[in-house]
Short mmCIF file of C-alpha atoms in Angstrom, two decimals:
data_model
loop_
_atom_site.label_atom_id
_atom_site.label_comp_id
_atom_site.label_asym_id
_atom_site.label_seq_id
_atom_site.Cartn_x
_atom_site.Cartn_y
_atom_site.Cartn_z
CA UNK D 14 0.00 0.00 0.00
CA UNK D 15 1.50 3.74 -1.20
CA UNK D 16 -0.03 5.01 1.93
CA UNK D 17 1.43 6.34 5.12
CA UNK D 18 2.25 3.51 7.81
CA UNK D 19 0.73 5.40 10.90
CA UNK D 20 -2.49 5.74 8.65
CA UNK D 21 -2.60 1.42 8.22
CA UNK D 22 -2.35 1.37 12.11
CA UNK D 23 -5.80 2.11 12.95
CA UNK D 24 -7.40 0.34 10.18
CA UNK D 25 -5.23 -2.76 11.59
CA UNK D 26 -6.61 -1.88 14.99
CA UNK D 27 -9.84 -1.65 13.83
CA UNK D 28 -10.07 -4.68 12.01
CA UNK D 29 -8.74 -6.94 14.80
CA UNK D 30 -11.22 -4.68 17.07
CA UNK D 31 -14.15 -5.99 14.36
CA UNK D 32 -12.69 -9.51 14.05
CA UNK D 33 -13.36 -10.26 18.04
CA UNK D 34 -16.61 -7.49 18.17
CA UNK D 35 -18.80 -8.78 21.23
CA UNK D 36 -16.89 -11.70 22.02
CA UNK D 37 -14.69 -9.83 24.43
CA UNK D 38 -14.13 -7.75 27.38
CA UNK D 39 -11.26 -5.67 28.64
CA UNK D 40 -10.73 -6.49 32.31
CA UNK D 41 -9.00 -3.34 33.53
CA UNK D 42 -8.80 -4.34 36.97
CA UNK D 43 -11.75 -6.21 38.96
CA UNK D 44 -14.95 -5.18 39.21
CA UNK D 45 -13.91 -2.72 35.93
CA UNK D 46 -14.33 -3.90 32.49
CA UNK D 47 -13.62 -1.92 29.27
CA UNK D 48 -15.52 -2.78 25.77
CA UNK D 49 -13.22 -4.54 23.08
CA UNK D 50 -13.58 -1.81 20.76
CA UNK D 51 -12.91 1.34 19.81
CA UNK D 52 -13.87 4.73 17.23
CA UNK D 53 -10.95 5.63 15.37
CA UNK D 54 -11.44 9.05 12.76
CA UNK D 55 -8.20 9.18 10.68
CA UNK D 56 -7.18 12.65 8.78
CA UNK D 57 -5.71 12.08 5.97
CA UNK D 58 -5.40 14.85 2.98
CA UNK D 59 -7.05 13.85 -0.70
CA UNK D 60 -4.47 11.50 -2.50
CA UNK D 61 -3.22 9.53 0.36
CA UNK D 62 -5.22 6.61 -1.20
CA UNK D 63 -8.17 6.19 2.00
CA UNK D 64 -10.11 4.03 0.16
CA UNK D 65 -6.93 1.62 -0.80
CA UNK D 66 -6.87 1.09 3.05
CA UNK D 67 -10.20 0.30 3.29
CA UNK D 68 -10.05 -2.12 0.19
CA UNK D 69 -6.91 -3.73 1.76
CA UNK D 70 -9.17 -4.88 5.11
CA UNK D 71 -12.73 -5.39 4.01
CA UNK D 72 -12.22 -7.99 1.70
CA UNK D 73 -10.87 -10.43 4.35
CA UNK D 74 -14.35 -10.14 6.08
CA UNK D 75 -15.96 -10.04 3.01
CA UNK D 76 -14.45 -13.67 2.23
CA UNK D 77 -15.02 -15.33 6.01
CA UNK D 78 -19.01 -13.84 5.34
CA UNK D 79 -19.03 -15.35 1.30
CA UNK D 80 -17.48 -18.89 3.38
CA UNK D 81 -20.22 -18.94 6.21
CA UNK D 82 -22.75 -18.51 3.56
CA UNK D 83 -24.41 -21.47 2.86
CA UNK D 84 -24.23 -22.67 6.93
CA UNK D 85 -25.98 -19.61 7.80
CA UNK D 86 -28.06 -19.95 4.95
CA UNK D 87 -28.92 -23.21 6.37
CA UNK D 88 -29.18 -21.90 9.50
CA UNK D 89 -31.99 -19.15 8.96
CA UNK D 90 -34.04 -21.62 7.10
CA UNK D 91 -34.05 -24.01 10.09
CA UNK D 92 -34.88 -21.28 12.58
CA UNK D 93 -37.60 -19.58 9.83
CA UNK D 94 -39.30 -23.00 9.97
CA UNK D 95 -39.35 -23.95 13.78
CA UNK D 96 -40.65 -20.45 14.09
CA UNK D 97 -43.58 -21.51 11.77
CA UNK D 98 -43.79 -24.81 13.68
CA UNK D 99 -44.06 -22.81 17.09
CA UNK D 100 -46.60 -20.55 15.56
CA UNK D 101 -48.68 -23.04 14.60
CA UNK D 102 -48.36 -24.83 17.76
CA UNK D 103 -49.37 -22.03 19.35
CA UNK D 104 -52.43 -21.24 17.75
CA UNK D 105 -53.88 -25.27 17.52
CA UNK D 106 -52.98 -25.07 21.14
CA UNK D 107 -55.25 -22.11 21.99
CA UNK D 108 -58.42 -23.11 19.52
CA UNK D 109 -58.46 -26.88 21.54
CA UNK D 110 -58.89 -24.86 24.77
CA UNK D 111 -61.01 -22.52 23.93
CA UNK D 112 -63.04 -25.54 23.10
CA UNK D 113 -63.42 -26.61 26.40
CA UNK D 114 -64.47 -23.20 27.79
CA UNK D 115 -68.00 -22.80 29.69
CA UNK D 116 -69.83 -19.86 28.41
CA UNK D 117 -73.40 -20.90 30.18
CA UNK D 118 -72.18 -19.81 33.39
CA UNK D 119 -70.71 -15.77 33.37
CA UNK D 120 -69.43 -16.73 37.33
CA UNK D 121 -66.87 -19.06 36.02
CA UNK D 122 -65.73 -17.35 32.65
CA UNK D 123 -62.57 -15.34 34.76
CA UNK D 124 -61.51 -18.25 36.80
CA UNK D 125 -61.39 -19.95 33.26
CA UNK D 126 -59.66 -17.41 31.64
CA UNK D 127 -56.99 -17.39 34.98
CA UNK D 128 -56.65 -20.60 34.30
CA UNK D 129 -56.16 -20.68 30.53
CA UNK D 130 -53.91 -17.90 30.77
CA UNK D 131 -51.90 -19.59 33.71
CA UNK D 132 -51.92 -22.46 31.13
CA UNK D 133 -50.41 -20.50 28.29
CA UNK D 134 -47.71 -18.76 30.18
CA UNK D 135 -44.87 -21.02 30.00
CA UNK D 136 -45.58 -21.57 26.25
CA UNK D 137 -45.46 -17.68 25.55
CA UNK D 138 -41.91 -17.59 26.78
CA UNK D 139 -40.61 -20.63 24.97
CA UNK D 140 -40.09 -18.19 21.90
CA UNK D 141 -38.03 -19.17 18.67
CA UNK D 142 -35.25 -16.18 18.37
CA UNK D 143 -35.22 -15.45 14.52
CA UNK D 144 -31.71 -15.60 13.08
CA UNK D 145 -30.38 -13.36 10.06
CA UNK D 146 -28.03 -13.21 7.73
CA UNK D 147 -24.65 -12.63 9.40
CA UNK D 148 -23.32 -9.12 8.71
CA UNK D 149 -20.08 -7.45 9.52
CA UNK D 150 -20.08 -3.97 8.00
CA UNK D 151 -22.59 -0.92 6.93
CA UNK D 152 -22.16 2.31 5.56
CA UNK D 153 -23.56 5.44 6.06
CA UNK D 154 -26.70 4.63 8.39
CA UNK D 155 -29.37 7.25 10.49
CA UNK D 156 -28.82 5.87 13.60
CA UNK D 157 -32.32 4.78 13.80
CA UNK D 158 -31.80 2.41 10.99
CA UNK D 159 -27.74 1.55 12.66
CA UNK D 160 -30.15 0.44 15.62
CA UNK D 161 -32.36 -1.60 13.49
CA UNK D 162 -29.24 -3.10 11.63
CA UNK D 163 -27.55 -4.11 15.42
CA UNK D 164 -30.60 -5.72 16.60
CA UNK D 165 -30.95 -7.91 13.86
CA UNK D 166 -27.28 -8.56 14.29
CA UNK D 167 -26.94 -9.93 17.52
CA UNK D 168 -26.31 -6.21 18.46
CA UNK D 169 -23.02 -6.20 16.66
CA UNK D 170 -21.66 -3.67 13.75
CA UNK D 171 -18.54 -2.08 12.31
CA UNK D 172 -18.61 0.94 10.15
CA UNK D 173 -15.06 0.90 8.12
CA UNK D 174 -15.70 3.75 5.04
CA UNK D 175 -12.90 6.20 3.21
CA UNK D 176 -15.45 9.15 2.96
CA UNK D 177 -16.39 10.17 6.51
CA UNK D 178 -20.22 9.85 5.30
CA UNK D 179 -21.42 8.50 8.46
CA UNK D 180 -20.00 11.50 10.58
CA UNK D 181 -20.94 14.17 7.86
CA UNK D 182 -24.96 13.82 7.09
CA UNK D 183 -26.25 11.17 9.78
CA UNK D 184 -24.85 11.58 13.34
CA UNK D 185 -27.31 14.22 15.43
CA UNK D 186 -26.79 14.78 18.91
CA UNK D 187 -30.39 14.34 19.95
CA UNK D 188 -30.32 10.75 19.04
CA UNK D 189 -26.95 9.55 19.07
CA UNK D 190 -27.83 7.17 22.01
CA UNK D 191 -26.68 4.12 20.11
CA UNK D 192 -23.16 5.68 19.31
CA UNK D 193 -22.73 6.05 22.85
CA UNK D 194 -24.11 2.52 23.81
CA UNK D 195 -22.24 0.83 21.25
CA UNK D 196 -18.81 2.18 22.71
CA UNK D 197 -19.95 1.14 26.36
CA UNK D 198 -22.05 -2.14 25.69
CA UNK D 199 -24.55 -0.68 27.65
CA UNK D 200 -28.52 -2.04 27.10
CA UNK D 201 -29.59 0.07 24.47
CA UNK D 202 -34.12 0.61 23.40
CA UNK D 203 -35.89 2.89 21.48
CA UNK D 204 -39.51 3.17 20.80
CA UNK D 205 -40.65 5.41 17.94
CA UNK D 206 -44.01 5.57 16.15
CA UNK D 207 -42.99 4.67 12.59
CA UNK D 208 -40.01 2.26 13.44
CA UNK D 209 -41.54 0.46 16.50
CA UNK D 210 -39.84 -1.16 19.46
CA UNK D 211 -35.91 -1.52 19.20
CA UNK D 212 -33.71 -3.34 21.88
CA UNK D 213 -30.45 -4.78 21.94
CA UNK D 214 -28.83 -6.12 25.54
CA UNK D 215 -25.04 -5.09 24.76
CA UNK D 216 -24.68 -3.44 21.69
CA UNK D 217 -21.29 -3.09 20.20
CA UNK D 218 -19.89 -0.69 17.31
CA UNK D 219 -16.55 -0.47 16.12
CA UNK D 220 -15.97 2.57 14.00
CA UNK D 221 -12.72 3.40 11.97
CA UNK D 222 -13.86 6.72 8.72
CA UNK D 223 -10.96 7.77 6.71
CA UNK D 224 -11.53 11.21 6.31
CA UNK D 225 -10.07 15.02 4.70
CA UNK D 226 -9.07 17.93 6.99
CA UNK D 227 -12.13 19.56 5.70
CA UNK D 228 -14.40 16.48 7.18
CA UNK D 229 -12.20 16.61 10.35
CA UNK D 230 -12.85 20.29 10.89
CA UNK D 231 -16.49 20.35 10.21
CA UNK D 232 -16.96 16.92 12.82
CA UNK D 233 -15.10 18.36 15.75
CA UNK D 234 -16.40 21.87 15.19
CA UNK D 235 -19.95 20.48 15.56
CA UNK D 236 -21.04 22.47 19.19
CA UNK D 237 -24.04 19.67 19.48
CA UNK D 238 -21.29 16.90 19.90
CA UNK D 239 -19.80 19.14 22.88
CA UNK D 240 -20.37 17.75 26.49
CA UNK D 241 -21.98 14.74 24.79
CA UNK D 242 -20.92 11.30 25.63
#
């Protein structure tokens, strides 16, 4: 790579950060633990080749995703189907003891419906978790839809970009909750109207933007980022 070497050190960093995302902890002494990851924003001026960095370390995840393909593939149909199964289940269940409800006498229906929902209980917690496609980076995200992208992803993502995008046009102070989170592994929710219920137990982001001076300037000159996080 015609690049400079302390430039390739935080892409390094960050990929090894992205290779072991969520399956670590830092143990800084006891009863203090660190998250195994970091943000790293990297200045570099136009023609220092960012995106050649970028290019040099994706592709190695890119390759280990291609490679667990078909096993995941494999995977989500399995779960997709004992989902289904469940479902179904679920609902024959219900219909057969319904069935067997007295409606003649009004006195009983509540201590029936105590007892069907006592019944039920223990089969609404046996839920089937839905599994996805396994995914390693994104983009350029709103941090509602980076939220949305975690929690489908075991609450795991790594932004790794040459254009500073992410930083630019999507973070906003107001709702960068998941930023924040995502460096801490701290339980992260968020209920909106249009997107619904989002929550992930330990969400983890690993960040690394290759970016101009002019990028730079206009991130850390952003007074809505100051005293935040």
């Amino acid at each position: 790579l015609n690049v400079p070497i302390e430039a390739v050190i935080p892409g390094l960093l960050a990929a090894i950060y992205t290779a072991g995302i969520g399956q670590y902890i830092i143990e800084v002494k006891p009863s203090h633990y660190e998250t195994f990851t970091e943000y790293f924003i990297v200045v570099l001026p136009s023609g220092e080749n960012k995106s050649a960095i970028v290019k040099f370390f994706r592709p190695v995840f890119d390759r280990f995703v291609n490679d667990q393909k078909d096993e995941r593939d494999n995977q989500v149909i399995i779960q997709k189907l004992k989902f289904e199964i469940h479902k179904k289940n679920k609902n024959k269940l219900m219909k057969s003891l319904i069935k067997n409800i007295d409606i003649s006498d009004s006195m009983k229906l509540e201590a029936q419906y105590n007892k069907l929902s006592a019944f039920l209980a223990p089969f609404e917690k046996k839920t089937v978790k839905k599994l996805n496609k396994l995914r390693i980076f994104t983009d350029s995200p709103t941090l509602k839809k980076l939220a949305e992208i975690m929690e489908k992803n075991n609450g795991f993502i790594a932004i790794f970009e040459a254009e500073g995008g992410f930083w630019r046009f999507r973070v906003r102070s107001i709702e960068d909750a998941i930023l924040l989170k995502g460096f801490t592994m701290e339980y992260f929710s968020s209920e909106t109207s249009t997107n619904g219920s989002v929550i992930i137990e330990a969400p983890v982001i690993t960040i690394c933007s290759y970016v101009q001076p002019i990028v730079a300037e206009k991130i850390f000159s952003n007074k809505n980022f100051q005293d935040d996080g």
